[in-house]
PDB file of C-alpha atoms and ligand atoms in Angstrom:
ATOM      1  CA  MET A   1      -7.745  18.493  20.888  1.00  0.00           C
ATOM      2  CA  LEU A   2      -3.647  18.857  20.208  1.00  0.00           C
ATOM      3  CA  THR A   3      -2.517  17.471  17.102  1.00  0.00           C
ATOM      4  CA  PRO A   4       0.662  15.719  18.130  1.00  0.00           C
ATOM      5  CA  THR A   5       3.536  17.758  15.899  1.00  0.00           C
ATOM      6  CA  VAL A   6       6.045  14.726  16.925  1.00  0.00           C
ATOM      7  CA  LYS A   7       5.837  12.140  14.029  1.00  0.00           C
ATOM      8  CA  PRO A   8       5.948   8.643  15.894  1.00  0.00           C
ATOM      9  CA  ALA A   9       9.362   6.366  15.155  1.00  0.00           C
ATOM     10  CA  GLN A  10       9.141   5.367  11.692  1.00  0.00           C
ATOM     11  CA  ALA A  11       8.795   1.411  11.110  1.00  0.00           C
ATOM     12  CA  ASN A  12      10.574   0.877   8.370  1.00  0.00           C
ATOM     13  CA  ARG A  13      14.090   0.869   8.036  1.00  0.00           C
ATOM     14  CA  LEU A  14      16.474   1.156   5.619  1.00  0.00           C
ATOM     15  CA  GLY A  15      19.634  -0.052   5.318  1.00  0.00           C
ATOM     16  CA  VAL A  16      21.635   1.671   1.844  1.00  0.00           C
ATOM     17  CA  LEU A  17      24.620   0.025   0.433  1.00  0.00           C
ATOM     18  CA  ILE A  18      26.900   2.237  -1.259  1.00  0.00           C
ATOM     19  CA  SER A  19      30.765   1.909  -2.739  1.00  0.00           C
ATOM     20  CA  GLY A  20      31.348   5.854  -3.663  1.00  0.00           C
ATOM     21  CA  ARG A  21      29.736   9.268  -4.285  1.00  0.00           C
ATOM     22  CA  GLY A  22      26.683   8.288  -2.511  1.00  0.00           C
ATOM     23  CA  SER A  23      24.091  11.343  -4.026  1.00  0.00           C
ATOM     24  CA  ASN A  24      21.278   8.757  -4.320  1.00  0.00           C
ATOM     25  CA  LEU A  25      21.823   7.943  -0.508  1.00  0.00           C
ATOM     26  CA  GLN A  26      21.565  11.745   0.038  1.00  0.00           C
ATOM     27  CA  SER A  27      18.750  11.950  -2.060  1.00  0.00           C
ATOM     28  CA  ILE A  28      16.585   9.609   0.334  1.00  0.00           C
ATOM     29  CA  ILE A  29      17.995  11.566   3.476  1.00  0.00           C
ATOM     30  CA  ASP A  30      16.680  14.578   1.677  1.00  0.00           C
ATOM     31  CA  ALA A  31      13.294  12.802   1.130  1.00  0.00           C
ATOM     32  CA  ILE A  32      12.810  11.411   4.150  1.00  0.00           C
ATOM     33  CA  ALA A  33      13.982  14.995   6.078  1.00  0.00           C
ATOM     34  CA  ARG A  34      11.484  16.586   3.783  1.00  0.00           C
ATOM     35  CA  GLY A  35       8.997  14.248   4.848  1.00  0.00           C
ATOM     36  CA  ASP A  36       8.122  12.877   1.410  1.00  0.00           C
ATOM     37  CA  LEU A  37       9.277   9.206   2.436  1.00  0.00           C
ATOM     38  CA  GLN A  38       8.318   7.981   6.065  1.00  0.00           C
ATOM     39  CA  ALA A  39      10.975   5.892   6.763  1.00  0.00           C
ATOM     40  CA  ARG A  40      14.376   5.894   8.339  1.00  0.00           C
ATOM     41  CA  VAL A  41      17.989   4.947   7.022  1.00  0.00           C
ATOM     42  CA  ALA A  42      19.095   2.743  10.081  1.00  0.00           C
ATOM     43  CA  VAL A  43      22.743   2.035   8.529  1.00  0.00           C
ATOM     44  CA  VAL A  44      24.517   2.900   5.317  1.00  0.00           C
ATOM     45  CA  ILE A  45      27.520   0.123   4.719  1.00  0.00           C
ATOM     46  CA  SER A  46      29.856   0.769   2.428  1.00  0.00           C
ATOM     47  CA  ASN A  47      32.336  -2.001   0.614  1.00  0.00           C
ATOM     48  CA  ARG A  48      35.452   0.572   0.461  1.00  0.00           C
ATOM     49  CA  ALA A  49      36.855   2.787   3.002  1.00  0.00           C
ATOM     50  CA  ASP A  50      37.234   6.028   1.551  1.00  0.00           C
ATOM     51  CA  ALA A  51      33.447   6.744  -0.042  1.00  0.00           C
ATOM     52  CA  ALA A  52      32.459   9.483   0.273  1.00  0.00           C
ATOM     53  CA  GLY A  53      28.693   8.710   0.847  1.00  0.00           C
ATOM     54  CA  LEU A  54      29.669   7.065   4.561  1.00  0.00           C
ATOM     55  CA  ALA A  55      30.548  11.153   5.276  1.00  0.00           C
ATOM     56  CA  ARG A  56      27.234  11.707   3.543  1.00  0.00           C
ATOM     57  CA  ALA A  57      25.307   9.593   6.249  1.00  0.00           C
ATOM     58  CA  ARG A  58      27.546  10.888   9.128  1.00  0.00           C
ATOM     59  CA  GLU A  59      26.712  14.304   8.342  1.00  0.00           C
ATOM     60  CA  ALA A  60      23.014  13.417   8.672  1.00  0.00           C
ATOM     61  CA  GLY A  61      23.567  11.498  12.364  1.00  0.00           C
ATOM     62  CA  ILE A  62      23.368   7.754  10.634  1.00  0.00           C
ATOM     63  CA  GLU A  63      25.699   5.354  11.723  1.00  0.00           C
ATOM     64  CA  ALA A  64      27.967   4.333   8.800  1.00  0.00           C
ATOM     65  CA  VAL A  65      29.833   0.888   8.425  1.00  0.00           C
ATOM     66  CA  HIS A  66      32.508  -0.041   6.312  1.00  0.00           C
ATOM     67  CA  LEU A  67      32.548  -3.447   5.809  1.00  0.00           C
ATOM     68  CA  ASP A  68      36.193  -4.811   4.383  1.00  0.00           C
ATOM     69  CA  PRO A  69      35.594  -7.375   1.603  1.00  0.00           C
ATOM     70  CA  ARG A  70      39.302  -8.841   2.204  1.00  0.00           C
ATOM     71  CA  ARG A  71      38.453  -9.804   5.704  1.00  0.00           C
ATOM     72  CA  HIS A  72      36.443 -12.394   4.431  1.00  0.00           C
ATOM     73  CA  PRO A  73      37.716 -15.134   2.407  1.00  0.00           C
ATOM     74  CA  ASP A  74      34.655 -15.657  -0.239  1.00  0.00           C
ATOM     75  CA  ARG A  75      31.396 -13.756  -1.220  1.00  0.00           C
ATOM     76  CA  SER A  76      29.300 -15.605   0.321  1.00  0.00           C
ATOM     77  CA  SER A  77      31.026 -15.019   3.882  1.00  0.00           C
ATOM     78  CA  TYR A  78      31.107 -11.384   2.555  1.00  0.00           C
ATOM     79  CA  ASP A  79      27.480 -11.078   2.483  1.00  0.00           C
ATOM     80  CA  ARG A  80      26.503 -13.188   5.532  1.00  0.00           C
ATOM     81  CA  ALA A  81      28.680 -10.180   7.092  1.00  0.00           C
ATOM     82  CA  ILE A  82      26.348  -7.567   5.342  1.00  0.00           C
ATOM     83  CA  VAL A  83      23.569  -9.708   6.287  1.00  0.00           C
ATOM     84  CA  ALA A  84      24.546  -9.884   9.990  1.00  0.00           C
ATOM     85  CA  ALA A  85      25.201  -5.910  10.033  1.00  0.00           C
ATOM     86  CA  LEU A  86      21.781  -5.227   7.987  1.00  0.00           C
ATOM     87  CA  GLN A  87      19.540  -7.836  10.863  1.00  0.00           C
ATOM     88  CA  GLN A  88      21.162  -6.496  14.110  1.00  0.00           C
ATOM     89  CA  ARG A  89      19.795  -2.574  13.087  1.00  0.00           C
ATOM     90  CA  GLU A  90      16.353  -4.640  12.176  1.00  0.00           C
ATOM     91  CA  VAL A  91      15.957  -3.256   8.685  1.00  0.00           C
ATOM     92  CA  ASP A  92      13.522  -3.823   6.792  1.00  0.00           C
ATOM     93  CA  LEU A  93      14.358  -2.717   2.730  1.00  0.00           C
ATOM     94  CA  VAL A  94      17.784  -2.847   1.899  1.00  0.00           C
ATOM     95  CA  CYS A  95      18.501  -0.133  -0.943  1.00  0.00           C
ATOM     96  CA  LEU A  96      21.331  -0.987  -3.031  1.00  0.00           C
ATOM     97  CA  ALA A  97      22.564   2.590  -3.892  1.00  0.00           C
ATOM     98  CA  GLY A  98      26.100   2.591  -6.156  1.00  0.00           C
ATOM     99  CA  PHE A  99      26.831  -0.411  -4.667  1.00  0.00           C
ATOM    100  CA  MET A 100      29.546  -1.949  -6.924  1.00  0.00           C
ATOM    101  CA  ARG A 101      29.554  -5.564  -6.131  1.00  0.00           C
ATOM    102  CA  LEU A 102      27.347  -8.536  -6.900  1.00  0.00           C
ATOM    103  CA  VAL A 103      25.007  -9.650  -4.222  1.00  0.00           C
ATOM    104  CA  GLY A 104      24.439 -12.923  -3.407  1.00  0.00           C
ATOM    105  CA  ALA A 105      21.989 -15.558  -2.191  1.00  0.00           C
ATOM    106  CA  PRO A 106      22.765 -14.451   1.473  1.00  0.00           C
ATOM    107  CA  LEU A 107      21.457 -11.440   1.434  1.00  0.00           C
ATOM    108  CA  LEU A 108      18.681 -12.246  -1.477  1.00  0.00           C
ATOM    109  CA  ASP A 109      17.250 -15.026   1.127  1.00  0.00           C
ATOM    110  CA  ALA A 110      17.508 -12.870   4.396  1.00  0.00           C
ATOM    111  CA  PHE A 111      15.562 -10.074   2.114  1.00  0.00           C
ATOM    112  CA  PRO A 112      13.359 -11.871   0.021  1.00  0.00           C
ATOM    113  CA  GLN A 113      11.920  -8.825  -2.455  1.00  0.00           C
ATOM    114  CA  ARG A 114      13.454  -6.724   0.082  1.00  0.00           C
ATOM    115  CA  VAL A 115      16.172  -5.441  -1.905  1.00  0.00           C
ATOM    116  CA  LEU A 116      16.061  -2.616  -4.424  1.00  0.00           C
ATOM    117  CA  ASN A 117      18.398  -1.432  -6.847  1.00  0.00           C
ATOM    118  CA  ILE A 118      18.647   1.692  -9.325  1.00  0.00           C
ATOM    119  CA  HIS A 119      20.407   1.581 -12.674  1.00  0.00           C
ATOM    120  CA  PRO A 120      21.227   4.177 -15.086  1.00  0.00           C
ATOM    121  CA  SER A 121      19.550   3.170 -18.353  1.00  0.00           C
ATOM    122  CA  LEU A 122      16.478   1.659 -19.421  1.00  0.00           C
ATOM    123  CA  LEU A 123      16.666  -1.730 -18.563  1.00  0.00           C
ATOM    124  CA  PRO A 124      16.774  -4.321 -19.866  1.00  0.00           C
ATOM    125  CA  SER A 125      18.859  -2.456 -21.872  1.00  0.00           C
ATOM    126  CA  PHE A 126      22.429  -1.767 -20.725  1.00  0.00           C
ATOM    127  CA  PRO A 127      22.849  -3.378 -17.800  1.00  0.00           C
ATOM    128  CA  GLY A 128      26.301  -4.235 -16.034  1.00  0.00           C
ATOM    129  CA  LEU A 129      29.007  -1.539 -15.618  1.00  0.00           C
ATOM    130  CA  ASP A 130      28.808   1.641 -17.334  1.00  0.00           C
ATOM    131  CA  GLY A 131      25.238   2.110 -18.575  1.00  0.00           C
ATOM    132  CA  GLN A 132      25.438   5.646 -19.700  1.00  0.00           C
ATOM    133  CA  ARG A 133      28.387   4.989 -21.830  1.00  0.00           C
ATOM    134  CA  GLN A 134      26.569   1.497 -23.270  1.00  0.00           C
ATOM    135  CA  ALA A 135      23.737   3.649 -23.906  1.00  0.00           C
ATOM    136  CA  LEU A 136      25.763   6.594 -25.902  1.00  0.00           C
ATOM    137  CA  GLU A 137      28.011   4.336 -28.109  1.00  0.00           C
ATOM    138  CA  HIS A 138      24.841   2.234 -29.035  1.00  0.00           C
ATOM    139  CA  GLY A 139      23.301   5.152 -30.306  1.00  0.00           C
ATOM    140  CA  VAL A 140      20.077   5.226 -28.749  1.00  0.00           C
ATOM    141  CA  ARG A 141      18.050   8.306 -28.716  1.00  0.00           C
ATOM    142  CA  ILE A 142      16.461   7.839 -25.338  1.00  0.00           C
ATOM    143  CA  SER A 143      18.289   6.572 -21.963  1.00  0.00           C
ATOM    144  CA  GLY A 144      17.018   6.946 -18.332  1.00  0.00           C
ATOM    145  CA  ALA A 145      16.726   5.330 -14.765  1.00  0.00           C
ATOM    146  CA  THR A 146      15.253   2.499 -13.828  1.00  0.00           C
ATOM    147  CA  VAL A 147      14.503   1.292 -10.137  1.00  0.00           C
ATOM    148  CA  HIS A 148      14.033  -2.852  -9.576  1.00  0.00           C
ATOM    149  CA  LEU A 149      14.156  -5.419  -6.822  1.00  0.00           C
ATOM    150  CA  VAL A 150      17.372  -7.227  -6.954  1.00  0.00           C
ATOM    151  CA  THR A 151      17.353 -11.284  -8.135  1.00  0.00           C
ATOM    152  CA  ALA A 152      20.223 -13.304  -8.603  1.00  0.00           C
ATOM    153  CA  GLU A 153      20.262 -12.150 -12.306  1.00  0.00           C
ATOM    154  CA  LEU A 154      22.460  -8.728 -12.269  1.00  0.00           C
ATOM    155  CA  ASP A 155      20.023  -5.841 -13.205  1.00  0.00           C
ATOM    156  CA  GLY A 156      17.472  -8.189 -14.255  1.00  0.00           C
ATOM    157  CA  GLY A 157      14.847  -8.483 -11.551  1.00  0.00           C
ATOM    158  CA  PRO A 158      11.213  -7.176 -11.860  1.00  0.00           C
ATOM    159  CA  ILE A 159      11.157  -3.250 -12.490  1.00  0.00           C
ATOM    160  CA  VAL A 160       9.553  -1.089  -9.723  1.00  0.00           C
ATOM    161  CA  LEU A 161       9.769   2.592 -11.608  1.00  0.00           C
ATOM    162  CA  GLN A 162      11.282   3.789 -14.521  1.00  0.00           C
ATOM    163  CA  SER A 163      12.107   7.089 -16.064  1.00  0.00           C
ATOM    164  CA  ALA A 164      13.177   8.601 -19.241  1.00  0.00           C
ATOM    165  CA  VAL A 165      15.871  11.288 -20.758  1.00  0.00           C
ATOM    166  CA  PRO A 166      16.347  11.946 -24.279  1.00  0.00           C
ATOM    167  CA  VAL A 167      20.096  11.600 -25.609  1.00  0.00           C
ATOM    168  CA  HIS A 168      21.223  14.559 -27.152  1.00  0.00           C
ATOM    169  CA  ASP A 169      23.503  14.721 -30.694  1.00  0.00           C
ATOM    170  CA  ASP A 170      26.401  16.182 -28.867  1.00  0.00           C
ATOM    171  CA  ASP A 171      26.353  14.980 -25.620  1.00  0.00           C
ATOM    172  CA  THR A 172      29.467  13.042 -23.720  1.00  0.00           C
ATOM    173  CA  VAL A 173      29.066  10.870 -20.995  1.00  0.00           C
ATOM    174  CA  GLU A 174      29.179  12.765 -18.304  1.00  0.00           C
ATOM    175  CA  ALA A 175      26.164  15.065 -19.780  1.00  0.00           C
ATOM    176  CA  LEU A 176      23.837  12.135 -20.582  1.00  0.00           C
ATOM    177  CA  SER A 177      25.013  10.749 -16.621  1.00  0.00           C
ATOM    178  CA  ALA A 178      24.198  14.503 -15.218  1.00  0.00           C
ATOM    179  CA  ARG A 179      20.901  14.341 -17.028  1.00  0.00           C
ATOM    180  CA  ILE A 180      19.903  10.411 -15.698  1.00  0.00           C
ATOM    181  CA  LEU A 181      21.250  11.527 -12.513  1.00  0.00           C
ATOM    182  CA  VAL A 182      18.759  14.159 -12.054  1.00  0.00           C
ATOM    183  CA  GLU A 183      15.924  11.499 -12.671  1.00  0.00           C
ATOM    184  CA  GLU A 184      17.656   8.916 -10.249  1.00  0.00           C
ATOM    185  CA  HIS A 185      17.271  11.264  -7.821  1.00  0.00           C
ATOM    186  CA  ARG A 186      13.785  11.804  -7.697  1.00  0.00           C
ATOM    187  CA  LEU A 187      12.914   8.162  -9.078  1.00  0.00           C
ATOM    188  CA  TYR A 188      14.595   6.237  -5.668  1.00  0.00           C
ATOM    189  CA  PRO A 189      12.771   7.949  -3.178  1.00  0.00           C
ATOM    190  CA  GLU A 190       9.429   7.546  -5.024  1.00  0.00           C
ATOM    191  CA  ALA A 191      10.024   3.417  -5.680  1.00  0.00           C
ATOM    192  CA  ILE A 192      10.858   3.294  -2.067  1.00  0.00           C
ATOM    193  CA  ARG A 193       8.265   4.540  -0.806  1.00  0.00           C
ATOM    194  CA  LEU A 194       5.959   2.583  -3.313  1.00  0.00           C
ATOM    195  CA  VAL A 195       7.565  -0.783  -2.073  1.00  0.00           C
ATOM    196  CA  LEU A 196       6.992   0.256   0.877  1.00  0.00           C
ATOM    197  CA  ASP A 197       3.610   1.136   1.095  1.00  0.00           C
ATOM    198  CA  GLY A 198       3.258  -2.889   0.011  1.00  0.00           C
ATOM    199  CA  ALA A 199       0.368  -2.241  -2.184  1.00  0.00           C
ATOM    200  CA  TRP A 200       2.028  -4.684  -5.087  1.00  0.00           C
ATOM    201  CA  ARG A 201       2.680  -7.973  -5.993  1.00  0.00           C
ATOM    202  CA  VAL A 202       5.161  -9.753  -8.715  1.00  0.00           C
ATOM    203  CA  ASP A 203       4.023 -11.714 -11.045  1.00  0.00           C
ATOM    204  CA  GLY A 204       6.453 -13.209 -13.869  1.00  0.00           C
ATOM    205  CA  ARG A 205       8.671 -10.866 -13.969  1.00  0.00           C
ATOM    206  CA  ARG A 206       6.434  -7.695 -13.526  1.00  0.00           C
ATOM    207  CA  PHE A 207       6.353  -5.263 -10.473  1.00  0.00           C
ATOM    208  CA  ARG A 208       2.290  -4.659 -10.567  1.00  0.00           C
ATOM    209  CA  ARG A 209       0.359  -2.574  -7.846  1.00  0.00           C
ATOM    210  CA  VAL A 210      -2.771  -3.586  -6.414  1.00  0.00           C
TER     211      VAL A 210
HETATM  212  C1  LIG B   1      24.397   5.667 -10.193  1.00  0.00           C
HETATM  213  O1  LIG B   1      24.289   6.033 -11.709  1.00  0.00           O
HETATM  214  C2  LIG B   1      23.338   4.770  -9.905  1.00  0.00           C
HETATM  215  O2  LIG B   1      22.689   4.965 -10.848  1.00  0.00           O
HETATM  216  C3  LIG B   1      24.870   3.496 -10.290  1.00  0.00           C
HETATM  217  O3  LIG B   1      25.843   4.115  -9.297  1.00  0.00           O
HETATM  218  C4  LIG B   1      25.969   5.380  -9.479  1.00  0.00           C
HETATM  219  C5  LIG B   1      25.816   5.882  -8.001  1.00  0.00           C
HETATM  220  O4  LIG B   1      25.858   7.284  -7.803  1.00  0.00           O
HETATM  221  N1  LIG B   1      23.965   2.436  -9.616  1.00  0.00           N
HETATM  222  P1  LIG B   1      25.509   7.781  -6.625  1.00  0.00           P
HETATM  223  O5  LIG B   1      26.980   6.856  -5.526  1.00  0.00           O
HETATM  224  O6  LIG B   1      24.815   7.378  -5.630  1.00  0.00           O
HETATM  225  O7  LIG B   1      25.980   9.025  -6.500  1.00  0.00           O
END
């Protein structure tokens, strides 16, 4: 019997939200292309028209949408527009990848335990902006990257995966960021695979594999 070489259409549809460079988006696209992640990116949405990640998406044949927050009276209205765009594309899992906005109840309610974020520190240390700079200025010897489920608490949801890197004596923010970014690019596709796999539950603050 012939083994089919064409994979069936993937049911796992990702919606990736970005604001800028899009290197984590690229790592997801690449992991899918390599066959390491059984999913497809159904849509990329940016709050900024000039996000380089939009071009990366189009290059890969992925629909790329700019949703302008200034066209909405408040955050909730903007969040609802994002939800509508994601639902139209039948997205299963939302991945924040350098999306520089707080996400609110409309998105979290529409995708319960289905919104992921990547953060450039070992949470709960150094949440918020400039995680790498915060780590360097605090003087920690180890930092890293965290992928977590998104909740209403900023960078505070259950931790899916983390990866650590050393902080060197002569580090600059740029050097540390680059070291962390290498881990981010490895970690995010792996965390997405784990979450899509479904063999987990949230127990209090803990993300636990079952
Ligand atoms: C990454 O460092 C990510 O951890 C943080 O924002 C940055 C986005 O970079 N949330 P990129 O747009 O994926 O290149």
